[in-house]
Short mmCIF file of C-alpha atoms and ligand atoms in Angstrom, two decimals:
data_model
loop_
_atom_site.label_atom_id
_atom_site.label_comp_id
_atom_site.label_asym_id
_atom_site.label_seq_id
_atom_site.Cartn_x
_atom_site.Cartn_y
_atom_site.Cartn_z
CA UNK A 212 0.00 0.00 0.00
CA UNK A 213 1.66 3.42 -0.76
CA UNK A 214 1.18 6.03 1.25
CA UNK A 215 0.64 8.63 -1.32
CA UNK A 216 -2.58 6.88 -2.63
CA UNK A 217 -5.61 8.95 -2.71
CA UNK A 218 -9.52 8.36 -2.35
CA UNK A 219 -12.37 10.33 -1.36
CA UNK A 220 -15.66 8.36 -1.00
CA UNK A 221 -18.69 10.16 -0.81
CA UNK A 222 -21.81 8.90 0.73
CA UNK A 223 -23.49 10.81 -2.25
CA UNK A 224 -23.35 13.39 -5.23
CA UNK A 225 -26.87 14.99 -3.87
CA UNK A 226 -27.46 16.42 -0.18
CA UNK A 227 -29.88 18.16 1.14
CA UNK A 228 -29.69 21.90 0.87
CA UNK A 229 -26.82 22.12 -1.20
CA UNK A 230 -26.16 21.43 -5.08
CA UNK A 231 -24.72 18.21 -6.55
CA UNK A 232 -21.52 17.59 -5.19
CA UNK A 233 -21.40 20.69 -3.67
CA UNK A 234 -20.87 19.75 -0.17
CA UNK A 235 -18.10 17.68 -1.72
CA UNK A 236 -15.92 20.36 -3.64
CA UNK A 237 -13.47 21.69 -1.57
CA UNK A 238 -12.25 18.43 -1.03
CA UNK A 239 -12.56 17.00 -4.43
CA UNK A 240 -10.46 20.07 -5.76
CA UNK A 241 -7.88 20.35 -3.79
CA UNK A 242 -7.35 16.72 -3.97
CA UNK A 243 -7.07 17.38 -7.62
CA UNK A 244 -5.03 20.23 -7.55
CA UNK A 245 -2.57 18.60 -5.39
CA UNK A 246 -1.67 16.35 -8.41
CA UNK A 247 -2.15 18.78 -10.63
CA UNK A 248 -5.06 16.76 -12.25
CA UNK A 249 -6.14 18.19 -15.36
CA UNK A 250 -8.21 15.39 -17.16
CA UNK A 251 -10.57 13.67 -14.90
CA UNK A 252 -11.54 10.42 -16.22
CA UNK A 253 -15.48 9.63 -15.84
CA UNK A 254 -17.02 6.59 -15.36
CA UNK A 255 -20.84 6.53 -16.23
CA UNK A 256 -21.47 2.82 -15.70
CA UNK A 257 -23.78 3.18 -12.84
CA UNK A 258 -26.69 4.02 -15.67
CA UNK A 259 -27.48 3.66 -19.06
CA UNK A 260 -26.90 6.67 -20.89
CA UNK A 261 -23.40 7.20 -20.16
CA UNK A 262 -23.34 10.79 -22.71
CA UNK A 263 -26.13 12.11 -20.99
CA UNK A 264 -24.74 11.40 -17.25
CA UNK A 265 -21.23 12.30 -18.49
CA UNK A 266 -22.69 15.86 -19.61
CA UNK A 267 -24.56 16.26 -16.57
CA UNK A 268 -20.89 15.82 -14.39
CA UNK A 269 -19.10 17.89 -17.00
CA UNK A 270 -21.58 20.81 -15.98
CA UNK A 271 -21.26 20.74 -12.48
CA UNK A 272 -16.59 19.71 -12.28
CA UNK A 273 -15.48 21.69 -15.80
CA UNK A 274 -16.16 25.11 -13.95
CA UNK A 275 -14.11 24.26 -11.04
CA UNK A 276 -11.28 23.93 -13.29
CA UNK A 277 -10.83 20.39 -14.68
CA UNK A 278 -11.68 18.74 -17.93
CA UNK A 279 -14.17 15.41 -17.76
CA UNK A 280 -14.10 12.97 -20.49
CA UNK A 281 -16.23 10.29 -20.16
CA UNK A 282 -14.27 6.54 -19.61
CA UNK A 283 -16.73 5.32 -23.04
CA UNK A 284 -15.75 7.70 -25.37
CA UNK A 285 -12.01 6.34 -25.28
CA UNK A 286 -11.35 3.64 -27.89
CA UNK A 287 -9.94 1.16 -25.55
CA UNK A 288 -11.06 1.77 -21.46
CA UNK A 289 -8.33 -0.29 -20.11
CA UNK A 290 -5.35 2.06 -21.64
CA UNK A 291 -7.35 4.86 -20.81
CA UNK A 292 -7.03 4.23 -17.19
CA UNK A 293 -3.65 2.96 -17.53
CA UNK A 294 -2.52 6.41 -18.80
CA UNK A 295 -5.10 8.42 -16.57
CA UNK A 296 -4.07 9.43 -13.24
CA UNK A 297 -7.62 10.22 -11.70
CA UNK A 298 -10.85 8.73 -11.80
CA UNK A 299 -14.72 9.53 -10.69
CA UNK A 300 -16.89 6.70 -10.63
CA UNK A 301 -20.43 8.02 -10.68
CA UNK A 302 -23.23 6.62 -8.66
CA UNK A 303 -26.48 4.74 -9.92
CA UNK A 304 -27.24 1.13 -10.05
CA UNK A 305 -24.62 -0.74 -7.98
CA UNK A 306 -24.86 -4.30 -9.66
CA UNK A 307 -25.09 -2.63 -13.04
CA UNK A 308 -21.84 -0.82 -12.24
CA UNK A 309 -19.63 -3.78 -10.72
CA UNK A 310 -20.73 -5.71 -13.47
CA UNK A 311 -19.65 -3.48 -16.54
CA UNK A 312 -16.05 -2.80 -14.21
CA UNK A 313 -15.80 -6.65 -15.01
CA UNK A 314 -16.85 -6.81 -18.31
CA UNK A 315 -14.32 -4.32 -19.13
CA UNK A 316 -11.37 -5.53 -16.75
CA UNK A 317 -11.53 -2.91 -14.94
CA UNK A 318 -11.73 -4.05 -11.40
CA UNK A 319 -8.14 -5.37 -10.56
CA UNK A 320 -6.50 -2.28 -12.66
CA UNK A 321 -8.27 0.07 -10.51
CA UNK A 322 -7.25 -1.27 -7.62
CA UNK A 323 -3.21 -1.77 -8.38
CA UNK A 324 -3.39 1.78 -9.65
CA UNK A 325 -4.99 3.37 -6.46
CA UNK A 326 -3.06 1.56 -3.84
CA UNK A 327 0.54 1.88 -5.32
CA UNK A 328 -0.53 5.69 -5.50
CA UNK A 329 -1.04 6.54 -9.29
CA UNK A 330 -4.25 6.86 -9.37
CA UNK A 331 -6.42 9.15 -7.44
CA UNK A 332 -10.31 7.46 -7.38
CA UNK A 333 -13.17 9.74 -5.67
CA UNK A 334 -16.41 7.96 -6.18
CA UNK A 335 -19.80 8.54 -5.12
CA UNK A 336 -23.01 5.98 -3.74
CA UNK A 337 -22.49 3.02 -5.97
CA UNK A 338 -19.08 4.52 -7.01
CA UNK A 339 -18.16 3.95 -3.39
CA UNK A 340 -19.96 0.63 -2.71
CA UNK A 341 -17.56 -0.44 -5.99
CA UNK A 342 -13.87 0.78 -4.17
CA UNK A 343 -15.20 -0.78 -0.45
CA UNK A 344 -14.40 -5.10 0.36
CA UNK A 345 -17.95 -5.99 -1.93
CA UNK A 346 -21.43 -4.87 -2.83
CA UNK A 347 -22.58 -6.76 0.19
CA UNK A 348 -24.15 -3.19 1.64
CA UNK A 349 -25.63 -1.78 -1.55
CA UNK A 350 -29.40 -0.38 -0.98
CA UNK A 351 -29.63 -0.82 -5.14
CA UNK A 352 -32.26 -3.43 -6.83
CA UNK A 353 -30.11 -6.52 -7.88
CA UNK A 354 -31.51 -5.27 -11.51
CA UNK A 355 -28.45 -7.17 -13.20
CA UNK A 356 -26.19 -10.75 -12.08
CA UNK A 357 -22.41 -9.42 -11.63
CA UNK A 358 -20.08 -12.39 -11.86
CA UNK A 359 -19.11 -11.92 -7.78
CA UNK A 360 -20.19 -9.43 -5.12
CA UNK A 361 -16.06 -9.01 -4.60
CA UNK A 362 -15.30 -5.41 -5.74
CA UNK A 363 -12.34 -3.04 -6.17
CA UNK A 364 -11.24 -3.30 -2.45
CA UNK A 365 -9.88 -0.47 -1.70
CA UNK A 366 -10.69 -0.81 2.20
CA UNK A 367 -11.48 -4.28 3.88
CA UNK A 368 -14.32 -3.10 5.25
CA UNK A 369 -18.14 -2.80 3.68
CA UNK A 370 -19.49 1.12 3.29
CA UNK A 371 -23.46 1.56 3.14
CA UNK A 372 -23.82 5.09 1.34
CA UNK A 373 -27.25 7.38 2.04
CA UNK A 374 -27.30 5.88 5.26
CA UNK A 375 -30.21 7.01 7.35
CA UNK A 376 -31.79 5.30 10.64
CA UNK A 377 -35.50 6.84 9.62
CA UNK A 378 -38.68 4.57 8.69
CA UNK A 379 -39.82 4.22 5.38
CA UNK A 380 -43.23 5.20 7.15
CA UNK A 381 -44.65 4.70 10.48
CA UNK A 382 -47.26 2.13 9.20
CA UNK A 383 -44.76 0.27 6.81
CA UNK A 384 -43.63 -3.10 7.50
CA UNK A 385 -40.65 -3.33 5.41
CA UNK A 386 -37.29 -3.68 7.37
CA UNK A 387 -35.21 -0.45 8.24
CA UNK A 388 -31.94 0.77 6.99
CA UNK A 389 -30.47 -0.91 10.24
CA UNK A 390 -32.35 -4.21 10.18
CA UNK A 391 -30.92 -4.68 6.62
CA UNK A 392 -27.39 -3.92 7.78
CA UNK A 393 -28.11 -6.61 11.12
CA UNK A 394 -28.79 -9.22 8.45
CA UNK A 395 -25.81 -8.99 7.10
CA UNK A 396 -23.33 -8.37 10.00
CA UNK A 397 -25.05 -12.37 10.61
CA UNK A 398 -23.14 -13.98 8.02
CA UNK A 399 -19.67 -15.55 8.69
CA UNK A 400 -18.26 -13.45 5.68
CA UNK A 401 -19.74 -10.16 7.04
CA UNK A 402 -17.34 -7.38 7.25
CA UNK A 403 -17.61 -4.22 9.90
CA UNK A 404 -20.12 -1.72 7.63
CA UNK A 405 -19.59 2.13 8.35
CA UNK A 406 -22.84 3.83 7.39
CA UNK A 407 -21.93 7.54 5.55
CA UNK A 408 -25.09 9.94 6.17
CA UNK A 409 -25.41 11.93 2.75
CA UNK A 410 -22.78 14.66 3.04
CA UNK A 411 -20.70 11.80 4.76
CA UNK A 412 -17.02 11.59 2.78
CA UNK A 413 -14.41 8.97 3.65
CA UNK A 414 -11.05 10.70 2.79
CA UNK A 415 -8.44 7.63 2.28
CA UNK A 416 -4.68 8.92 2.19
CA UNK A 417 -2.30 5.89 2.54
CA UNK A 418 -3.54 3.85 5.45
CA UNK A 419 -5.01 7.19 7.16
CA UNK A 420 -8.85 7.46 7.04
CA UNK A 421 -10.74 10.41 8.13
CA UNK A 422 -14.42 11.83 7.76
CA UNK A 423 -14.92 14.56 6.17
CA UNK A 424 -17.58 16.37 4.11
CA UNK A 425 -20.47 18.36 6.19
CA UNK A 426 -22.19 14.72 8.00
CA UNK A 427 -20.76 12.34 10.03
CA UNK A 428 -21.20 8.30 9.65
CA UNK A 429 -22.23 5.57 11.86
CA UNK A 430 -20.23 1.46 12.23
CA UNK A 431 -21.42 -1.11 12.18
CA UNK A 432 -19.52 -4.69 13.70
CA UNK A 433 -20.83 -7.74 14.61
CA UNK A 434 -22.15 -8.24 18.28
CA UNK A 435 -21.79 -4.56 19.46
CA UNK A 436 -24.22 -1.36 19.31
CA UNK A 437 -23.55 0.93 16.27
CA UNK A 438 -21.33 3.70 16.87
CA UNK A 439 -21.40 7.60 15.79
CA UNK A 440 -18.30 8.77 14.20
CA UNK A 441 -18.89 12.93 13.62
CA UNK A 442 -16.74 14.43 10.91
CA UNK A 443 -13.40 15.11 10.88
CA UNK A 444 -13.04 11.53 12.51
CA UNK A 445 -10.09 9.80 12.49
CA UNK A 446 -11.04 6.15 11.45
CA UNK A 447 -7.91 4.44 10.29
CA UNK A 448 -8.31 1.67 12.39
CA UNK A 449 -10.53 0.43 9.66
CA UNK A 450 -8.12 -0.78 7.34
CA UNK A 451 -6.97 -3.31 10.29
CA UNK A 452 -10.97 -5.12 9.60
CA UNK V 166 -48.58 -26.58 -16.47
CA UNK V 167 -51.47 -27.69 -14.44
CA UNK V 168 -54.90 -26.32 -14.18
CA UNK V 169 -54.79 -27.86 -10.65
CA UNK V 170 -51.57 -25.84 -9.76
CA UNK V 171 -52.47 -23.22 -6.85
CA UNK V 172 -50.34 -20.96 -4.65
CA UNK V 173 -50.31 -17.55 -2.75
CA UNK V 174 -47.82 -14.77 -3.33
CA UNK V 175 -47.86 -12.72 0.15
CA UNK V 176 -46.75 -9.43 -0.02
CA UNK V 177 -45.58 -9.76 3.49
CA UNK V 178 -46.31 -11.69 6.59
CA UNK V 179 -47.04 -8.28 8.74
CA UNK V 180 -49.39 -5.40 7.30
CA UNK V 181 -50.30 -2.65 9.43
CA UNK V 182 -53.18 -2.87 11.79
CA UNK V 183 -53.28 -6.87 11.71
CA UNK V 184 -51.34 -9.28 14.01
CA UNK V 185 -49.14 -11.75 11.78
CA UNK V 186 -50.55 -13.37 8.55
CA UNK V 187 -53.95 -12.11 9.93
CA UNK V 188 -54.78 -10.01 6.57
CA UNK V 189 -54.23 -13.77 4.99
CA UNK V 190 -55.83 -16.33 7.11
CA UNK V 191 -59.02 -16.87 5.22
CA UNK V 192 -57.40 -17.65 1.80
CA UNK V 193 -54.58 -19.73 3.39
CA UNK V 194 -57.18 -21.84 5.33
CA UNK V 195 -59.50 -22.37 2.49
CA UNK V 196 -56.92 -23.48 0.13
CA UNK V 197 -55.00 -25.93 2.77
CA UNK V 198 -58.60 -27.06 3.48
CA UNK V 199 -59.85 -27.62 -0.33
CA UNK V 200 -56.85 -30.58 -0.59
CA UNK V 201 -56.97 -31.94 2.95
CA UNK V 202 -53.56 -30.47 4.22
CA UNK V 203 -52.52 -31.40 7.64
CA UNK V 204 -48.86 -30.83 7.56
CA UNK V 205 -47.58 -27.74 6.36
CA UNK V 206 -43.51 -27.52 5.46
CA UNK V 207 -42.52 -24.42 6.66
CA UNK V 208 -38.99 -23.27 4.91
CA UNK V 209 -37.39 -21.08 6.97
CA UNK V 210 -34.21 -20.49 5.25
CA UNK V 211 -34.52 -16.86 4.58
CA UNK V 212 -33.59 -16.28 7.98
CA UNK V 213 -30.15 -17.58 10.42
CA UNK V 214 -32.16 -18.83 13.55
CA UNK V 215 -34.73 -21.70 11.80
CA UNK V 216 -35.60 -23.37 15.02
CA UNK V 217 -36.84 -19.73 16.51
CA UNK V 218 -38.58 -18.95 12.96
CA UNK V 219 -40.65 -21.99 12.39
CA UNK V 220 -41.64 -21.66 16.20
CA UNK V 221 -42.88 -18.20 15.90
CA UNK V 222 -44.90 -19.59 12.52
CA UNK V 223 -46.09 -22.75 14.63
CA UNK V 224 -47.48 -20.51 16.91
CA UNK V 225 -49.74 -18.47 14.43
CA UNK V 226 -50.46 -21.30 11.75
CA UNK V 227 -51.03 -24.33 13.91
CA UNK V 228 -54.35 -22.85 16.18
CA UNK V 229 -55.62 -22.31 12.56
CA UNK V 230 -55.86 -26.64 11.93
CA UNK V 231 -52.75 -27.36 10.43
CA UNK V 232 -49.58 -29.21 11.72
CA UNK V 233 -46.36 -26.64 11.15
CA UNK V 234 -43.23 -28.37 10.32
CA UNK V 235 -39.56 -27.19 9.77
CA UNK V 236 -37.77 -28.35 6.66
CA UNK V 237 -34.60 -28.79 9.02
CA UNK V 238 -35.75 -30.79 10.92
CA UNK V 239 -36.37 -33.79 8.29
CA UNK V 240 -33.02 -35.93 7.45
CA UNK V 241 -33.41 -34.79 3.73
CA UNK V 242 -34.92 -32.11 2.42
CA UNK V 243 -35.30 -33.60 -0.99
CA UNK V 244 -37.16 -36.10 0.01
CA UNK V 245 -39.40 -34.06 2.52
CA UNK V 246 -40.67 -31.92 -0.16
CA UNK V 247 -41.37 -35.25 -2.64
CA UNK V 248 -43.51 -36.45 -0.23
CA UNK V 249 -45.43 -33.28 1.07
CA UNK V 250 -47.99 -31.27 -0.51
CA UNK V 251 -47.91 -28.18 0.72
CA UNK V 252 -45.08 -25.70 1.71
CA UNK V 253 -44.55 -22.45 3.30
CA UNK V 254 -41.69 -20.32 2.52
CA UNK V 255 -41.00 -17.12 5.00
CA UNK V 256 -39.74 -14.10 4.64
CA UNK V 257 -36.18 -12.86 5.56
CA UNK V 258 -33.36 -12.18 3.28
CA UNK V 259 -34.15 -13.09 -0.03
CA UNK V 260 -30.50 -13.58 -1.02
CA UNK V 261 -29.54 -16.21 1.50
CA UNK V 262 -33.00 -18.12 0.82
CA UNK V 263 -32.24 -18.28 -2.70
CA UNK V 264 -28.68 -19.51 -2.11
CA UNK V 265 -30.02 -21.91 0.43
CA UNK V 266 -32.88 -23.10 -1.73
CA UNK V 267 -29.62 -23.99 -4.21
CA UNK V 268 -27.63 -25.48 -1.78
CA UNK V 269 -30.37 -28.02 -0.99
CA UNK V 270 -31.06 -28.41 -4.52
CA UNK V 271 -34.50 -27.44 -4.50
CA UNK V 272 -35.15 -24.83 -6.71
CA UNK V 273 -36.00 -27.42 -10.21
CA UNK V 274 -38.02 -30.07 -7.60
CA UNK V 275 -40.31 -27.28 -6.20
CA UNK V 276 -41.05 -25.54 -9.61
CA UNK V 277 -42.10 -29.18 -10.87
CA UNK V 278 -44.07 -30.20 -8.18
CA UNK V 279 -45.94 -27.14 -8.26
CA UNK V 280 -46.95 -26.56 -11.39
CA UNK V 281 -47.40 -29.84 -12.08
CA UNK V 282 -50.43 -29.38 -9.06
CA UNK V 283 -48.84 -31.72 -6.91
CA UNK V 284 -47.68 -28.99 -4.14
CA UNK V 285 -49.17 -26.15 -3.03
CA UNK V 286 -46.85 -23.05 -2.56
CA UNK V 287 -47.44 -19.93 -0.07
CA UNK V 288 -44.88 -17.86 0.14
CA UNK V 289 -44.03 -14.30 1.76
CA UNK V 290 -42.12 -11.60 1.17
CA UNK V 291 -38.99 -13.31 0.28
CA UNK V 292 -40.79 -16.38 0.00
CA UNK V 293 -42.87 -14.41 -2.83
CA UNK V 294 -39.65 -13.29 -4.56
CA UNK V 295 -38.03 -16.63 -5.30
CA UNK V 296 -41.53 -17.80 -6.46
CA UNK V 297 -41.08 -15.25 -9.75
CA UNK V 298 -39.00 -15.46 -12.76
CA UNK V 299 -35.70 -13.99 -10.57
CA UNK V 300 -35.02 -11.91 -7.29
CA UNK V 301 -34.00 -9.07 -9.65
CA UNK V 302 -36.88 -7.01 -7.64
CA UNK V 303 -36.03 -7.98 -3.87
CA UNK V 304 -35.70 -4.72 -1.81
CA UNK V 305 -33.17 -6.97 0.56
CA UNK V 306 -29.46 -6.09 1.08
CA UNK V 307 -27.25 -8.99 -1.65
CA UNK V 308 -25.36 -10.32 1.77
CA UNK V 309 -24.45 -13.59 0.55
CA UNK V 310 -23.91 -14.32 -3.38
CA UNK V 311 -26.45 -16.88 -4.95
CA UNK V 312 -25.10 -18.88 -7.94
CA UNK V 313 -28.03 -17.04 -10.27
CA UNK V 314 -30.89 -14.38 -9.45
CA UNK V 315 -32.95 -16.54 -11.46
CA UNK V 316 -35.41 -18.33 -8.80
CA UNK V 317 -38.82 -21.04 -8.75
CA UNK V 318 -40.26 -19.54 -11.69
CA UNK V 319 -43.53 -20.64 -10.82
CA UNK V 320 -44.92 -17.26 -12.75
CA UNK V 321 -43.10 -15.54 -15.78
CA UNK V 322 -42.59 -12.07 -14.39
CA UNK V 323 -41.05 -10.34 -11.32
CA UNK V 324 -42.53 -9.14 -7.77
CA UNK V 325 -41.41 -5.97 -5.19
CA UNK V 326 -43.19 -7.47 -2.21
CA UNK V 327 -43.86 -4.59 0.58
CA UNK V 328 -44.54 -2.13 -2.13
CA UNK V 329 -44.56 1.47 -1.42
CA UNK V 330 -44.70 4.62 -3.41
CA UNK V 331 -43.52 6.93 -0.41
CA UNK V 332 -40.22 8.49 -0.06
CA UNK V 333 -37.68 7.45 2.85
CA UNK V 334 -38.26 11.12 4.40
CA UNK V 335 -38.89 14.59 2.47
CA UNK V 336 -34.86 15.43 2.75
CA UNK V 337 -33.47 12.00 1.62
CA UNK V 338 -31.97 11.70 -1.70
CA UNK V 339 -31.86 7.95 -1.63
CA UNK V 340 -34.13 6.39 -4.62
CA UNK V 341 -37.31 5.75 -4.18
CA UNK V 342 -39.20 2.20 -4.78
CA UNK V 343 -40.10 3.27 -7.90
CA UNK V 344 -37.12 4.76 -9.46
CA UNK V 345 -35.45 1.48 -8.67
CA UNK V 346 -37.95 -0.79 -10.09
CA UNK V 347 -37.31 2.07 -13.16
CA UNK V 348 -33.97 1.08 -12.90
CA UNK V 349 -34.84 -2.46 -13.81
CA UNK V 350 -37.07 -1.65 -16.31
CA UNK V 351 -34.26 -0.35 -18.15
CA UNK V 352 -32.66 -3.58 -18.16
CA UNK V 353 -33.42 -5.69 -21.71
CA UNK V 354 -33.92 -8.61 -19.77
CA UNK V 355 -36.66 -6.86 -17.32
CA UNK V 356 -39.82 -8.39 -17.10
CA UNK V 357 -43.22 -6.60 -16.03
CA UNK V 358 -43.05 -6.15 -11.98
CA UNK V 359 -45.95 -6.32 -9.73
CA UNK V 360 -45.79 -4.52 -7.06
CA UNK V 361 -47.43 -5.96 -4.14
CA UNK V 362 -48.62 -3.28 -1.21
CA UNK V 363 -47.99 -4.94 2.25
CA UNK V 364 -51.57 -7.18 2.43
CA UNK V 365 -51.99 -7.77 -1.14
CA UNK V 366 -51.82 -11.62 -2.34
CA UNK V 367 -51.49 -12.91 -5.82
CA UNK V 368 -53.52 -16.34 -6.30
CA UNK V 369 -52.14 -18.45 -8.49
CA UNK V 370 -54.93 -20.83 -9.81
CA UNK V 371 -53.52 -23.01 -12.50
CA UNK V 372 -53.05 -20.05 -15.14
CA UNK V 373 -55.99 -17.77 -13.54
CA UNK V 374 -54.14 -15.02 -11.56
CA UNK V 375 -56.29 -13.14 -9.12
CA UNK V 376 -55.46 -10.16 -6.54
CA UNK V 377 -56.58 -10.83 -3.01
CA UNK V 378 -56.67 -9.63 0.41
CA UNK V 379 -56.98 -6.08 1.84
CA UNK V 380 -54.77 -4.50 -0.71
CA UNK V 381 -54.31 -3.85 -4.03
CA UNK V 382 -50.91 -4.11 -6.48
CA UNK V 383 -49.43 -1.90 -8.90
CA UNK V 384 -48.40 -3.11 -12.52
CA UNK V 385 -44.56 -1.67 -14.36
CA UNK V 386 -44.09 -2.55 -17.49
CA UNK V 387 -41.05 -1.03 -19.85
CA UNK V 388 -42.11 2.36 -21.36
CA UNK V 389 -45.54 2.41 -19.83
CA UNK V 390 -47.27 4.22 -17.07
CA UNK V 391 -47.73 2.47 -13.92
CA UNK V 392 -50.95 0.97 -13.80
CA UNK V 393 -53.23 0.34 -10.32
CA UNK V 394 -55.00 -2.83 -9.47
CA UNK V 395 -57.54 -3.16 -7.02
CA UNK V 396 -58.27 -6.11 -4.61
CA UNK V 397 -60.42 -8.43 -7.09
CA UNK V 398 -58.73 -7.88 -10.05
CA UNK V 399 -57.80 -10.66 -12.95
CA UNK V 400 -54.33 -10.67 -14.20
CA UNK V 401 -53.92 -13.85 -15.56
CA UNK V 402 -52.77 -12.01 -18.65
CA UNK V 403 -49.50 -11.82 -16.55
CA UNK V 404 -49.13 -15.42 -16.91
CA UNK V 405 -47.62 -14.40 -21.01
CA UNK V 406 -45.17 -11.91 -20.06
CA1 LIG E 739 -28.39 3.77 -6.41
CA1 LIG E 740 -36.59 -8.90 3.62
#
């Protein structure tokens, strides 16, 4: 693992109160600038029209200074990430993402890149499910078969993005946010799950994690209570799950 | 496929303002009745703890006539389900029942018996997903990886048991129900989903498909409006999706 690599995982690209990715810039461009990033590589594979999502990214990053070209409009994807040095995987469909990373062998390249430090990856909702241990925690529909729920692994540990501890509604019977995480932290496999409330972002620098953005995040582990973690936490001892 | 094939698709076991399965009593008791059930298989793999689950369903189903059994507790499930004929499969994680349901190789034998009208199905929640064409429409959390989302296929299209058309909360930018099932429907393998609100059951009468109990469903297809069904309504014409 080298200690220059770089990741910021945000729990979402939309927040309450603020405009997409908003809550998310100053830490998303000075991460840039730091590596003097000037083409950010986008990753639409979350949805289905990757122009139209592309477009709607360029709108909101280009004025902040950096070019986005989306990952599909390079003839070959692999040797565009090879020669790319950062890298926003968008949110959407979870399954639908991890499954076109695969289809394009995409998933162990990523990963080599980021951790020996030459690639910077920020990602956001099912852009961060994709860098975290596996899918396990995704709130998405299963809408597509991925060959594995194993994912880009970034961390050892399992993130649930838009995390809230709310009912659906007071008279629905469907489980909660935190029953759904309980069935998992049941199975033998199950890794500690650290909840990011929307405006939650995991900042990943080496082996040092710390929350940042404007909302703090809650963990998850099997057999204790769930634990608040407000921002600016210091939760390195993650990477030891 | 059997005219004499029968089974109910539960939304959910719990629906607001009734104690458990209450909403469903009457049409589980006249169908066990109409083919002399006493012993009901209850399949309590969607959960961890199957001795605790199939005691909490003994104590609701057996008052109502019928002998409750667990499917763990015969020496081979196989053979358990060849010789019964009728089975009830809970609600949980729909995931680890499908996997399960694989593991015990049981997925083939209880889509013959039961459309062949030689086993009666009831499922719930869950138990209703891995009755459809796949789980692509669970709302569960993926915590364990199945070998295939495709499940029983005792009908030709998909199901989002515990349906609901409200948001999480007014400042939540998670999806909604429906912009996930729109997800799916983007898909080019997506069949039509029915949406089941909590107390809604789909009989399954040979090929005649009838909404019952206290609620009603709600019909996606690919580039069409939603479309509401009330308690009564025929929608056998689901049967050629
Ligand atoms: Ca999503
Ligand atoms: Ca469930």
């Amino acid at each position: 693992m080298s200690p220059n690599r770089q990741a910021l995982l945000l729990s979402s690209s939309n927040c309450h109160g603020y405009s997409m990715l908003e809550f998310a810039k100053q830490e998303i461009c000075s991460l840039l600038q730091s590596i003097n990033v000037t083409n950010l590589i986008f990753i639409p594979y979350a949805q289905m029209d990757y122009d139209k999502y592309t477009a709607k990214m360029k709108e909101v990053i280009e004025p902040w200074g950096f070019k986005v070209t989306g990952l599909h409009t390079y003839p070959d994807p692999v040797d565009a990430i090879d020669s790319s040095n950062a890298i926003f995987i968008g949110g959407g469909n979870t399954f639908l993402l991890l499954k076109t990373l695969y289809d394009n062998n995409l998933v162990k390249l990523i990963n080599t890149k980021v951790n020996s430090g030459n690639l910077v990856y920020i990602g956001s909702s099912a852009g961060t499910n994709v860098a975290t241990k596996s899918i396990h925690t995704t709130n998405d529909m299963p809408i597509i078969f991925p060959p594995t729920f194993e994912a880009i692994g970034i961390v050892p540990f399992n993130i649930n993005p838009h995390y809230i501890d709310v009912l659906e509604s007071a008279t629905h019977k469907g489980e909660t946010r935190d029953q759904r995480i309980a069935e998992y932290m049941e199975m033998s496999h199950a890794k500690p799950v650290l909840g990011l409330r929307e405006g939650s972002i995991l900042h990943i620098e080496g082996n040092k994690l710390t929350l940042k953005g404007i909302a703090g995040a809650v963990l998850f582990k099997a057999h204790e209570k769930k634990i608040e973690y407000p921002v600016g936490s210091d939760v390195s001892f993650l990477i030891f799950s």
